[in-house]
Amino acid sequence: QVQLVESGGGLVQAGGSLRLSCALSGRTFKNYAMGWFRQASGKEREFVAAANRSGGVTYYADSVKDRFTISRDNAQNTVSLQMNSLKTEDTAVYYCAASEGVYGLQTISTYAYWGQGTQVTVSS
């Protein structure tokens, strides 16, 4: 049974930075592609970033490109999301997700396993 636990959310001023982390347990981490998604209040969940199993291929939503960086440490079974130059519109609950697939990593339905989410609030 795959378990995902996120950490690192919080309150930050616009222009600031936060780093989210997600730890996978229960299965072999390197067998999963990893993604980050977010859901703002009253909106649908949306793709933020993803990394393939090795971390050598990454994907980003246009809205976060050049501000956010996804990275994974297969030795520590963790995936991180470094968020810089945060904007108020980045406020959301951020979810970590794991997929055994190799394609469609920007799509919610590709992911079978989800964390409980961590709140990120960016104030103006």
PDB file of N, CA and C in Angstrom, residues 7-114:
ATOM      1  N   SER A   7       4.625  17.726   3.381  1.00  0.00           N
ATOM      2  CA  SER A   7       4.990  18.660   4.440  1.00  0.00           C
ATOM      3  C   SER A   7       5.542  19.925   3.802  1.00  0.00           C
ATOM      4  N   GLY A   8       5.598  20.990   4.592  1.00  0.00           N
ATOM      5  CA  GLY A   8       6.239  22.208   4.123  1.00  0.00           C
ATOM      6  C   GLY A   8       5.319  23.348   3.757  1.00  0.00           C
ATOM      7  N   GLY A   9       4.022  23.125   3.806  1.00  0.00           N
ATOM      8  CA  GLY A   9       3.107  24.216   3.497  1.00  0.00           C
ATOM      9  C   GLY A   9       3.121  25.286   4.570  1.00  0.00           C
ATOM     10  N   GLY A  10       2.441  26.385   4.293  1.00  0.00           N
ATOM     11  CA  GLY A  10       2.369  27.455   5.271  1.00  0.00           C
ATOM     12  C   GLY A  10       1.939  28.759   4.660  1.00  0.00           C
ATOM     13  N   LEU A  11       2.160  29.831   5.418  1.00  0.00           N
ATOM     14  CA  LEU A  11       1.802  31.181   4.995  1.00  0.00           C
ATOM     15  C   LEU A  11       3.059  31.937   4.604  1.00  0.00           C
ATOM     16  N   VAL A  12       3.025  32.579   3.459  1.00  0.00           N
ATOM     17  CA  VAL A  12       4.181  33.336   2.979  1.00  0.00           C
ATOM     18  C   VAL A  12       3.686  34.572   2.247  1.00  0.00           C
ATOM     19  N   GLN A  13       4.491  35.617   2.260  1.00  0.00           N
ATOM     20  CA  GLN A  13       4.127  36.829   1.525  1.00  0.00           C
ATOM     21  C   GLN A  13       4.433  36.663   0.046  1.00  0.00           C
ATOM     22  N   ALA A  14       3.702  37.402  -0.750  1.00  0.00           N
ATOM     23  CA  ALA A  14       3.944  37.390  -2.188  1.00  0.00           C
ATOM     24  C   ALA A  14       5.408  37.734  -2.461  1.00  0.00           C
ATOM     25  N   GLY A  15       5.994  36.999  -3.392  1.00  0.00           N
ATOM     26  CA  GLY A  15       7.402  37.180  -3.704  1.00  0.00           C
ATOM     27  C   GLY A  15       8.319  36.252  -2.927  1.00  0.00           C
ATOM     28  N   GLY A  16       7.775  35.601  -1.921  1.00  0.00           N
ATOM     29  CA  GLY A  16       8.561  34.706  -1.091  1.00  0.00           C
ATOM     30  C   GLY A  16       8.675  33.311  -1.670  1.00  0.00           C
ATOM     31  N   SER A  17       9.248  32.415  -0.877  1.00  0.00           N
ATOM     32  CA  SER A  17       9.493  31.049  -1.309  1.00  0.00           C
ATOM     33  C   SER A  17       9.017  30.052  -0.264  1.00  0.00           C
ATOM     34  N   LEU A  18       8.672  28.876  -0.731  1.00  0.00           N
ATOM     35  CA  LEU A  18       8.359  27.735   0.121  1.00  0.00           C
ATOM     36  C   LEU A  18       8.867  26.488  -0.573  1.00  0.00           C
ATOM     37  N   ARG A  19       9.165  25.489   0.251  1.00  0.00           N
ATOM     38  CA  ARG A  19       9.574  24.195  -0.296  1.00  0.00           C
ATOM     39  C   ARG A  19       8.670  23.123   0.284  1.00  0.00           C
ATOM     40  N   LEU A  20       7.974  22.423  -0.601  1.00  0.00           N
ATOM     41  CA  LEU A  20       7.131  21.309  -0.195  1.00  0.00           C
ATOM     42  C   LEU A  20       7.896  20.008  -0.386  1.00  0.00           C
ATOM     43  N   SER A  21       7.641  19.075   0.506  1.00  0.00           N
ATOM     44  CA  SER A  21       8.238  17.755   0.379  1.00  0.00           C
ATOM     45  C   SER A  21       7.157  16.700   0.502  1.00  0.00           C
ATOM     46  N   CYS A  22       7.418  15.561  -0.093  1.00  0.00           N
ATOM     47  CA  CYS A  22       6.472  14.445  -0.052  1.00  0.00           C
ATOM     48  C   CYS A  22       7.270  13.166   0.089  1.00  0.00           C
ATOM     49  N   ALA A  23       6.930  12.388   1.090  1.00  0.00           N
ATOM     50  CA  ALA A  23       7.605  11.115   1.331  1.00  0.00           C
ATOM     51  C   ALA A  23       6.680   9.967   0.954  1.00  0.00           C
ATOM     52  N   LEU A  24       7.222   9.027   0.190  1.00  0.00           N
ATOM     53  CA  LEU A  24       6.468   7.828  -0.196  1.00  0.00           C
ATOM     54  C   LEU A  24       6.936   6.649   0.632  1.00  0.00           C
ATOM     55  N   SER A  25       6.005   5.875   1.127  1.00  0.00           N
ATOM     56  CA  SER A  25       6.344   4.657   1.868  1.00  0.00           C
ATOM     57  C   SER A  25       5.436   3.528   1.420  1.00  0.00           C
ATOM     58  N   GLY A  26       5.870   2.316   1.691  1.00  0.00           N
ATOM     59  CA  GLY A  26       5.061   1.155   1.385  1.00  0.00           C
ATOM     60  C   GLY A  26       5.414   0.451   0.096  1.00  0.00           C
ATOM     61  N   ARG A  27       6.057   1.135  -0.811  1.00  0.00           N
ATOM     62  CA  ARG A  27       6.469   0.535  -2.083  1.00  0.00           C
ATOM     63  C   ARG A  27       7.811   1.155  -2.504  1.00  0.00           C
ATOM     64  N   THR A  28       8.362   0.653  -3.593  1.00  0.00           N
ATOM     65  CA  THR A  28       9.655   1.135  -4.070  1.00  0.00           C
ATOM     66  C   THR A  28       9.477   2.450  -4.815  1.00  0.00           C
ATOM     67  N   PHE A  29      10.037   3.491  -4.251  1.00  0.00           N
ATOM     68  CA  PHE A  29       9.823   4.849  -4.754  1.00  0.00           C
ATOM     69  C   PHE A  29      10.216   5.004  -6.216  1.00  0.00           C
ATOM     70  N   LYS A  30      11.318   4.410  -6.613  1.00  0.00           N
ATOM     71  CA  LYS A  30      11.824   4.628  -7.970  1.00  0.00           C
ATOM     72  C   LYS A  30      10.929   4.005  -9.038  1.00  0.00           C
ATOM     73  N   ASN A  31       9.938   3.237  -8.644  1.00  0.00           N
ATOM     74  CA  ASN A  31       9.008   2.651  -9.596  1.00  0.00           C
ATOM     75  C   ASN A  31       7.840   3.560  -9.934  1.00  0.00           C
ATOM     76  N   TYR A  32       7.816   4.771  -9.356  1.00  0.00           N
ATOM     77  CA  TYR A  32       6.693   5.672  -9.523  1.00  0.00           C
ATOM     78  C   TYR A  32       7.133   7.010 -10.085  1.00  0.00           C
ATOM     79  N   ALA A  33       6.377   7.476 -11.070  1.00  0.00           N
ATOM     80  CA  ALA A  33       6.474   8.874 -11.441  1.00  0.00           C
ATOM     81  C   ALA A  33       5.735   9.675 -10.368  1.00  0.00           C
ATOM     82  N   MET A  34       6.187  10.906 -10.153  1.00  0.00           N
ATOM     83  CA  MET A  34       5.618  11.717  -9.088  1.00  0.00           C
ATOM     84  C   MET A  34       5.110  13.046  -9.628  1.00  0.00           C
ATOM     85  N   GLY A  35       4.005  13.499  -9.077  1.00  0.00           N
ATOM     86  CA  GLY A  35       3.439  14.765  -9.516  1.00  0.00           C
ATOM     87  C   GLY A  35       2.958  15.606  -8.352  1.00  0.00           C
ATOM     88  N   TRP A  36       2.857  16.878  -8.624  1.00  0.00           N
ATOM     89  CA  TRP A  36       2.243  17.822  -7.687  1.00  0.00           C
ATOM     90  C   TRP A  36       1.038  18.466  -8.380  1.00  0.00           C
ATOM     91  N   PHE A  37      -0.036  18.531  -7.646  1.00  0.00           N
ATOM     92  CA  PHE A  37      -1.255  19.161  -8.113  1.00  0.00           C
ATOM     93  C   PHE A  37      -1.705  20.148  -7.042  1.00  0.00           C
ATOM     94  N   ARG A  38      -2.620  21.032  -7.395  1.00  0.00           N
ATOM     95  CA  ARG A  38      -3.143  21.966  -6.396  1.00  0.00           C
ATOM     96  C   ARG A  38      -4.621  22.230  -6.647  1.00  0.00           C
ATOM     97  N   GLN A  39      -5.281  22.603  -5.590  1.00  0.00           N
ATOM     98  CA  GLN A  39      -6.700  22.912  -5.693  1.00  0.00           C
ATOM     99  C   GLN A  39      -7.000  24.137  -4.844  1.00  0.00           C
ATOM    100  N   ALA A  40      -7.357  25.211  -5.521  1.00  0.00           N
ATOM    101  CA  ALA A  40      -7.755  26.431  -4.834  1.00  0.00           C
ATOM    102  C   ALA A  40      -9.222  26.321  -4.441  1.00  0.00           C
ATOM    103  N   SER A  41      -9.599  27.089  -3.451  1.00  0.00           N
ATOM    104  CA  SER A  41     -10.975  27.060  -2.963  1.00  0.00           C
ATOM    105  C   SER A  41     -11.953  27.368  -4.088  1.00  0.00           C
ATOM    106  N   GLY A  42     -12.936  26.503  -4.277  1.00  0.00           N
ATOM    107  CA  GLY A  42     -13.942  26.709  -5.293  1.00  0.00           C
ATOM    108  C   GLY A  42     -13.528  26.372  -6.710  1.00  0.00           C
ATOM    109  N   LYS A  43     -12.317  25.831  -6.868  1.00  0.00           N
ATOM    110  CA  LYS A  43     -11.814  25.501  -8.212  1.00  0.00           C
ATOM    111  C   LYS A  43     -11.479  24.020  -8.298  1.00  0.00           C
ATOM    112  N   GLU A  44     -11.287  23.569  -9.526  1.00  0.00           N
ATOM    113  CA  GLU A  44     -10.929  22.186  -9.744  1.00  0.00           C
ATOM    114  C   GLU A  44      -9.433  21.970  -9.476  1.00  0.00           C
ATOM    115  N   ARG A  45      -9.104  20.741  -9.167  1.00  0.00           N
ATOM    116  CA  ARG A  45      -7.698  20.385  -8.976  1.00  0.00           C
ATOM    117  C   ARG A  45      -6.961  20.529 -10.303  1.00  0.00           C
ATOM    118  N   GLU A  46      -5.752  21.077 -10.250  1.00  0.00           N
ATOM    119  CA  GLU A  46      -4.987  21.291 -11.472  1.00  0.00           C
ATOM    120  C   GLU A  46      -3.549  20.812 -11.331  1.00  0.00           C
ATOM    121  N   PHE A  47      -2.983  20.495 -12.454  1.00  0.00           N
ATOM    122  CA  PHE A  47      -1.597  20.036 -12.526  1.00  0.00           C
ATOM    123  C   PHE A  47      -0.647  21.182 -12.229  1.00  0.00           C
ATOM    124  N   VAL A  48       0.430  20.872 -11.503  1.00  0.00           N
ATOM    125  CA  VAL A  48       1.471  21.858 -11.218  1.00  0.00           C
ATOM    126  C   VAL A  48       2.807  21.422 -11.821  1.00  0.00           C
ATOM    127  N   ALA A  49       3.258  20.227 -11.453  1.00  0.00           N
ATOM    128  CA  ALA A  49       4.563  19.759 -11.919  1.00  0.00           C
ATOM    129  C   ALA A  49       4.629  18.244 -11.779  1.00  0.00           C
ATOM    130  N   ALA A  50       5.494  17.616 -12.566  1.00  0.00           N
ATOM    131  CA  ALA A  50       5.678  16.172 -12.486  1.00  0.00           C
ATOM    132  C   ALA A  50       7.098  15.808 -12.873  1.00  0.00           C
ATOM    133  N   ALA A  51       7.534  14.673 -12.377  1.00  0.00           N
ATOM    134  CA  ALA A  51       8.850  14.144 -12.719  1.00  0.00           C
ATOM    135  C   ALA A  51       8.712  12.663 -13.013  1.00  0.00           C
ATOM    136  N   ASN A  52       9.447  12.190 -14.023  1.00  0.00           N
ATOM    137  CA  ASN A  52       9.391  10.761 -14.326  1.00  0.00           C
ATOM    138  C   ASN A  52      10.159   9.982 -13.269  1.00  0.00           C
ATOM    139  N   ARG A  53      10.266   8.690 -13.448  1.00  0.00           N
ATOM    140  CA  ARG A  53      10.817   7.834 -12.402  1.00  0.00           C
ATOM    141  C   ARG A  53      12.246   8.180 -12.022  1.00  0.00           C
ATOM    142  N   SER A  54      13.022   8.576 -12.989  1.00  0.00           N
ATOM    143  CA  SER A  54      14.416   8.910 -12.702  1.00  0.00           C
ATOM    144  C   SER A  54      14.590  10.356 -12.275  1.00  0.00           C
ATOM    145  N   GLY A  55      13.579  11.183 -12.582  1.00  0.00           N
ATOM    146  CA  GLY A  55      13.702  12.612 -12.346  1.00  0.00           C
ATOM    147  C   GLY A  55      14.369  13.340 -13.491  1.00  0.00           C
ATOM    148  N   GLY A  56      14.721  12.606 -14.517  1.00  0.00           N
ATOM    149  CA  GLY A  56      15.415  13.217 -15.637  1.00  0.00           C
ATOM    150  C   GLY A  56      14.510  13.972 -16.582  1.00  0.00           C
ATOM    151  N   VAL A  57      13.226  13.699 -16.512  1.00  0.00           N
ATOM    152  CA  VAL A  57      12.245  14.408 -17.334  1.00  0.00           C
ATOM    153  C   VAL A  57      11.227  15.043 -16.400  1.00  0.00           C
ATOM    154  N   THR A  58      11.023  16.334 -16.582  1.00  0.00           N
ATOM    155  CA  THR A  58      10.075  17.055 -15.733  1.00  0.00           C
ATOM    156  C   THR A  58       9.084  17.827 -16.598  1.00  0.00           C
ATOM    157  N   TYR A  59       7.950  18.105 -16.001  1.00  0.00           N
ATOM    158  CA  TYR A  59       6.882  18.830 -16.677  1.00  0.00           C
ATOM    159  C   TYR A  59       6.355  19.905 -15.729  1.00  0.00           C
ATOM    160  N   TYR A  60       5.939  21.019 -16.296  1.00  0.00           N
ATOM    161  CA  TYR A  60       5.410  22.113 -15.492  1.00  0.00           C
ATOM    162  C   TYR A  60       4.191  22.729 -16.161  1.00  0.00           C
ATOM    163  N   ALA A  61       3.272  23.177 -15.341  1.00  0.00           N
ATOM    164  CA  ALA A  61       2.186  23.997 -15.842  1.00  0.00           C
ATOM    165  C   ALA A  61       2.759  25.353 -16.265  1.00  0.00           C
ATOM    166  N   ASP A  62       2.178  25.938 -17.266  1.00  0.00           N
ATOM    167  CA  ASP A  62       2.676  27.229 -17.756  1.00  0.00           C
ATOM    168  C   ASP A  62       2.679  28.281 -16.644  1.00  0.00           C
ATOM    169  N   SER A  63       1.705  28.189 -15.751  1.00  0.00           N
ATOM    170  CA  SER A  63       1.554  29.205 -14.705  1.00  0.00           C
ATOM    171  C   SER A  63       2.680  29.184 -13.672  1.00  0.00           C
ATOM    172  N   VAL A  64       3.431  28.079 -13.603  1.00  0.00           N
ATOM    173  CA  VAL A  64       4.487  27.974 -12.594  1.00  0.00           C
ATOM    174  C   VAL A  64       5.871  27.818 -13.219  1.00  0.00           C
ATOM    175  N   LYS A  65       5.918  27.690 -14.510  1.00  0.00           N
ATOM    176  CA  LYS A  65       7.198  27.496 -15.185  1.00  0.00           C
ATOM    177  C   LYS A  65       8.139  28.648 -14.873  1.00  0.00           C
ATOM    178  N   ASP A  66       9.384  28.334 -14.622  1.00  0.00           N
ATOM    179  CA  ASP A  66      10.452  29.293 -14.274  1.00  0.00           C
ATOM    180  C   ASP A  66      10.332  29.821 -12.853  1.00  0.00           C
ATOM    181  N   ARG A  67       9.306  29.390 -12.105  1.00  0.00           N
ATOM    182  CA  ARG A  67       9.199  29.778 -10.692  1.00  0.00           C
ATOM    183  C   ARG A  67       9.287  28.566  -9.771  1.00  0.00           C
ATOM    184  N   PHE A  68       8.744  27.438 -10.214  1.00  0.00           N
ATOM    185  CA  PHE A  68       8.710  26.227  -9.399  1.00  0.00           C
ATOM    186  C   PHE A  68       9.679  25.197  -9.990  1.00  0.00           C
ATOM    187  N   THR A  69      10.260  24.392  -9.093  1.00  0.00           N
ATOM    188  CA  THR A  69      11.146  23.323  -9.531  1.00  0.00           C
ATOM    189  C   THR A  69      10.803  22.043  -8.778  1.00  0.00           C
ATOM    190  N   ILE A  70      10.547  20.977  -9.536  1.00  0.00           N
ATOM    191  CA  ILE A  70      10.306  19.671  -8.935  1.00  0.00           C
ATOM    192  C   ILE A  70      11.615  18.885  -8.967  1.00  0.00           C
ATOM    193  N   SER A  71      11.871  18.171  -7.884  1.00  0.00           N
ATOM    194  CA  SER A  71      13.053  17.319  -7.831  1.00  0.00           C
ATOM    195  C   SER A  71      12.737  16.101  -6.982  1.00  0.00           C
ATOM    196  N   ARG A  72      13.449  15.024  -7.220  1.00  0.00           N
ATOM    197  CA  ARG A  72      13.221  13.816  -6.451  1.00  0.00           C
ATOM    198  C   ARG A  72      14.543  13.237  -6.010  1.00  0.00           C
ATOM    199  N   ASP A  73      14.493  12.588  -4.868  1.00  0.00           N
ATOM    200  CA  ASP A  73      15.657  11.918  -4.311  1.00  0.00           C
ATOM    201  C   ASP A  73      15.272  10.458  -4.138  1.00  0.00           C
ATOM    202  N   ASN A  74      15.696   9.632  -5.066  1.00  0.00           N
ATOM    203  CA  ASN A  74      15.299   8.215  -5.024  1.00  0.00           C
ATOM    204  C   ASN A  74      15.958   7.454  -3.881  1.00  0.00           C
ATOM    205  N   ALA A  75      16.998   8.003  -3.315  1.00  0.00           N
ATOM    206  CA  ALA A  75      17.627   7.364  -2.166  1.00  0.00           C
ATOM    207  C   ALA A  75      16.846   7.654  -0.880  1.00  0.00           C
ATOM    208  N   GLN A  76      16.205   8.824  -0.841  1.00  0.00           N
ATOM    209  CA  GLN A  76      15.451   9.234   0.348  1.00  0.00           C
ATOM    210  C   GLN A  76      13.945   9.025   0.193  1.00  0.00           C
ATOM    211  N   ASN A  77      13.534   8.550  -0.992  1.00  0.00           N
ATOM    212  CA  ASN A  77      12.104   8.304  -1.258  1.00  0.00           C
ATOM    213  C   ASN A  77      11.261   9.562  -1.117  1.00  0.00           C
ATOM    214  N   THR A  78      11.815  10.665  -1.590  1.00  0.00           N
ATOM    215  CA  THR A  78      11.091  11.926  -1.467  1.00  0.00           C
ATOM    216  C   THR A  78      11.070  12.691  -2.792  1.00  0.00           C
ATOM    217  N   VAL A  79      10.038  13.477  -2.940  1.00  0.00           N
ATOM    218  CA  VAL A  79       9.934  14.410  -4.044  1.00  0.00           C
ATOM    219  C   VAL A  79       9.651  15.779  -3.442  1.00  0.00           C
ATOM    220  N   SER A  80      10.268  16.799  -4.017  1.00  0.00           N
ATOM    221  CA  SER A  80      10.118  18.147  -3.482  1.00  0.00           C
ATOM    222  C   SER A  80       9.622  19.105  -4.554  1.00  0.00           C
ATOM    223  N   LEU A  81       9.031  20.171  -4.101  1.00  0.00           N
ATOM    224  CA  LEU A  81       8.602  21.238  -4.998  1.00  0.00           C
ATOM    225  C   LEU A  81       9.105  22.547  -4.408  1.00  0.00           C
ATOM    226  N   GLN A  82      10.112  23.120  -5.042  1.00  0.00           N
ATOM    227  CA  GLN A  82      10.631  24.417  -4.630  1.00  0.00           C
ATOM    228  C   GLN A  82       9.820  25.491  -5.332  1.00  0.00           C
ATOM    229  N   MET A  83       9.213  26.353  -4.540  1.00  0.00           N
ATOM    230  CA  MET A  83       8.334  27.376  -5.088  1.00  0.00           C
ATOM    231  C   MET A  83       8.924  28.750  -4.787  1.00  0.00           C
ATOM    232  N   ASN A  84       9.297  29.458  -5.825  1.00  0.00           N
ATOM    233  CA  ASN A  84       9.872  30.800  -5.690  1.00  0.00           C
ATOM    234  C   ASN A  84       8.943  31.835  -6.317  1.00  0.00           C
ATOM    235  N   SER A  85       9.186  33.080  -5.975  1.00  0.00           N
ATOM    236  CA  SER A  85       8.403  34.193  -6.547  1.00  0.00           C
ATOM    237  C   SER A  85       6.908  33.915  -6.444  1.00  0.00           C
ATOM    238  N   LEU A  86       6.482  33.515  -5.274  1.00  0.00           N
ATOM    239  CA  LEU A  86       5.084  33.114  -5.090  1.00  0.00           C
ATOM    240  C   LEU A  86       4.138  34.284  -5.283  1.00  0.00           C
ATOM    241  N   LYS A  87       2.985  33.964  -5.834  1.00  0.00           N
ATOM    242  CA  LYS A  87       1.938  34.932  -6.112  1.00  0.00           C
ATOM    243  C   LYS A  87       0.693  34.568  -5.317  1.00  0.00           C
ATOM    244  N   THR A  88      -0.173  35.530  -5.117  1.00  0.00           N
ATOM    245  CA  THR A  88      -1.392  35.240  -4.362  1.00  0.00           C
ATOM    246  C   THR A  88      -2.220  34.154  -5.051  1.00  0.00           C
ATOM    247  N   GLU A  89      -2.134  34.096  -6.368  1.00  0.00           N
ATOM    248  CA  GLU A  89      -2.900  33.078  -7.088  1.00  0.00           C
ATOM    249  C   GLU A  89      -2.324  31.672  -6.946  1.00  0.00           C
ATOM    250  N   ASP A  90      -1.194  31.538  -6.275  1.00  0.00           N
ATOM    251  CA  ASP A  90      -0.642  30.220  -5.979  1.00  0.00           C
ATOM    252  C   ASP A  90      -1.272  29.626  -4.722  1.00  0.00           C
ATOM    253  N   THR A  91      -2.087  30.398  -4.024  1.00  0.00           N
ATOM    254  CA  THR A  91      -2.751  29.911  -2.828  1.00  0.00           C
ATOM    255  C   THR A  91      -3.657  28.728  -3.158  1.00  0.00           C
ATOM    256  N   ALA A  92      -3.445  27.622  -2.470  1.00  0.00           N
ATOM    257  CA  ALA A  92      -4.189  26.391  -2.743  1.00  0.00           C
ATOM    258  C   ALA A  92      -3.745  25.311  -1.764  1.00  0.00           C
ATOM    259  N   VAL A  93      -4.472  24.217  -1.780  1.00  0.00           N
ATOM    260  CA  VAL A  93      -3.994  22.993  -1.138  1.00  0.00           C
ATOM    261  C   VAL A  93      -3.184  22.245  -2.191  1.00  0.00           C
ATOM    262  N   TYR A  94      -1.972  21.881  -1.834  1.00  0.00           N
ATOM    263  CA  TYR A  94      -1.074  21.195  -2.759  1.00  0.00           C
ATOM    264  C   TYR A  94      -1.031  19.707  -2.417  1.00  0.00           C
ATOM    265  N   TYR A  95      -1.184  18.889  -3.456  1.00  0.00           N
ATOM    266  CA  TYR A  95      -1.212  17.445  -3.295  1.00  0.00           C
ATOM    267  C   TYR A  95      -0.052  16.800  -4.038  1.00  0.00           C
ATOM    268  N   CYS A  96       0.532  15.842  -3.396  1.00  0.00           N
ATOM    269  CA  CYS A  96       1.538  14.985  -4.005  1.00  0.00           C
ATOM    270  C   CYS A  96       0.826  13.736  -4.522  1.00  0.00           C
ATOM    271  N   ALA A  97       1.274  13.215  -5.661  1.00  0.00           N
ATOM    272  CA  ALA A  97       0.648  12.035  -6.230  1.00  0.00           C
ATOM    273  C   ALA A  97       1.698  11.120  -6.859  1.00  0.00           C
ATOM    274  N   ALA A  98       1.381   9.829  -6.897  1.00  0.00           N
ATOM    275  CA  ALA A  98       2.296   8.846  -7.451  1.00  0.00           C
ATOM    276  C   ALA A  98       1.597   8.027  -8.522  1.00  0.00           C
ATOM    277  N   SER A  99       2.346   7.729  -9.579  1.00  0.00           N
ATOM    278  CA  SER A  99       1.795   6.964 -10.699  1.00  0.00           C
ATOM    279  C   SER A  99       2.784   5.902 -11.145  1.00  0.00           C
ATOM    280  N   GLU A 100       2.262   4.729 -11.478  1.00  0.00           N
ATOM    281  CA  GLU A 100       3.090   3.669 -12.056  1.00  0.00           C
ATOM    282  C   GLU A 100       3.236   3.844 -13.571  1.00  0.00           C
ATOM    283  N   GLY A 101       2.547   4.828 -14.120  1.00  0.00           N
ATOM    284  CA  GLY A 101       2.600   5.067 -15.547  1.00  0.00           C
ATOM    285  C   GLY A 101       3.808   5.884 -15.959  1.00  0.00           C
ATOM    286  N   VAL A 102       4.004   5.969 -17.266  1.00  0.00           N
ATOM    287  CA  VAL A 102       5.104   6.773 -17.809  1.00  0.00           C
ATOM    288  C   VAL A 102       4.616   7.881 -18.721  1.00  0.00           C
ATOM    289  N   TYR A 103       3.330   7.809 -19.101  1.00  0.00           N
ATOM    290  CA  TYR A 103       2.764   8.830 -19.969  1.00  0.00           C
ATOM    291  C   TYR A 103       1.644   9.570 -19.241  1.00  0.00           C
ATOM    292  N   GLY A 104       1.297  10.719 -19.794  1.00  0.00           N
ATOM    293  CA  GLY A 104       0.167  11.456 -19.240  1.00  0.00           C
ATOM    294  C   GLY A 104       0.390  11.966 -17.839  1.00  0.00           C
ATOM    295  N   LEU A 105       1.611  12.353 -17.536  1.00  0.00           N
ATOM    296  CA  LEU A 105       1.922  12.747 -16.168  1.00  0.00           C
ATOM    297  C   LEU A 105       1.327  14.088 -15.784  1.00  0.00           C
ATOM    298  N   GLN A 106       0.723  14.797 -16.738  1.00  0.00           N
ATOM    299  CA  GLN A 106       0.050  16.056 -16.415  1.00  0.00           C
ATOM    300  C   GLN A 106      -1.432  15.851 -16.153  1.00  0.00           C
ATOM    301  N   THR A 107      -1.866  14.602 -16.181  1.00  0.00           N
ATOM    302  CA  THR A 107      -3.283  14.289 -16.078  1.00  0.00           C
ATOM    303  C   THR A 107      -3.612  13.656 -14.733  1.00  0.00           C
ATOM    304  N   ILE A 108      -4.647  14.146 -14.100  1.00  0.00           N
ATOM    305  CA  ILE A 108      -5.018  13.666 -12.769  1.00  0.00           C
ATOM    306  C   ILE A 108      -5.282  12.169 -12.762  1.00  0.00           C
ATOM    307  N   SER A 109      -5.970  11.685 -13.767  1.00  0.00           N
ATOM    308  CA  SER A 109      -6.388  10.277 -13.795  1.00  0.00           C
ATOM    309  C   SER A 109      -5.213   9.309 -13.934  1.00  0.00           C
ATOM    310  N   THR A 110      -4.042   9.801 -14.261  1.00  0.00           N
ATOM    311  CA  THR A 110      -2.852   8.959 -14.380  1.00  0.00           C
ATOM    312  C   THR A 110      -2.369   8.479 -13.009  1.00  0.00           C
ATOM    313  N   TYR A 111      -2.734   9.202 -11.966  1.00  0.00           N
ATOM    314  CA  TYR A 111      -2.209   8.966 -10.633  1.00  0.00           C
ATOM    315  C   TYR A 111      -3.184   8.158  -9.780  1.00  0.00           C
ATOM    316  N   ALA A 112      -2.674   7.084  -9.204  1.00  0.00           N
ATOM    317  CA  ALA A 112      -3.517   6.215  -8.381  1.00  0.00           C
ATOM    318  C   ALA A 112      -3.410   6.534  -6.893  1.00  0.00           C
ATOM    319  N   TYR A 113      -2.327   7.200  -6.515  1.00  0.00           N
ATOM    320  CA  TYR A 113      -2.062   7.416  -5.100  1.00  0.00           C
ATOM    321  C   TYR A 113      -1.892   8.911  -4.833  1.00  0.00           C
ATOM    322  N   TRP A 114      -2.517   9.353  -3.726  1.00  0.00           N
ATOM    323  CA  TRP A 114      -2.526  10.773  -3.403  1.00  0.00           C
ATOM    324  C   TRP A 114      -2.221  10.984  -1.924  1.00  0.00           C
TER     325      TRP A 114
END
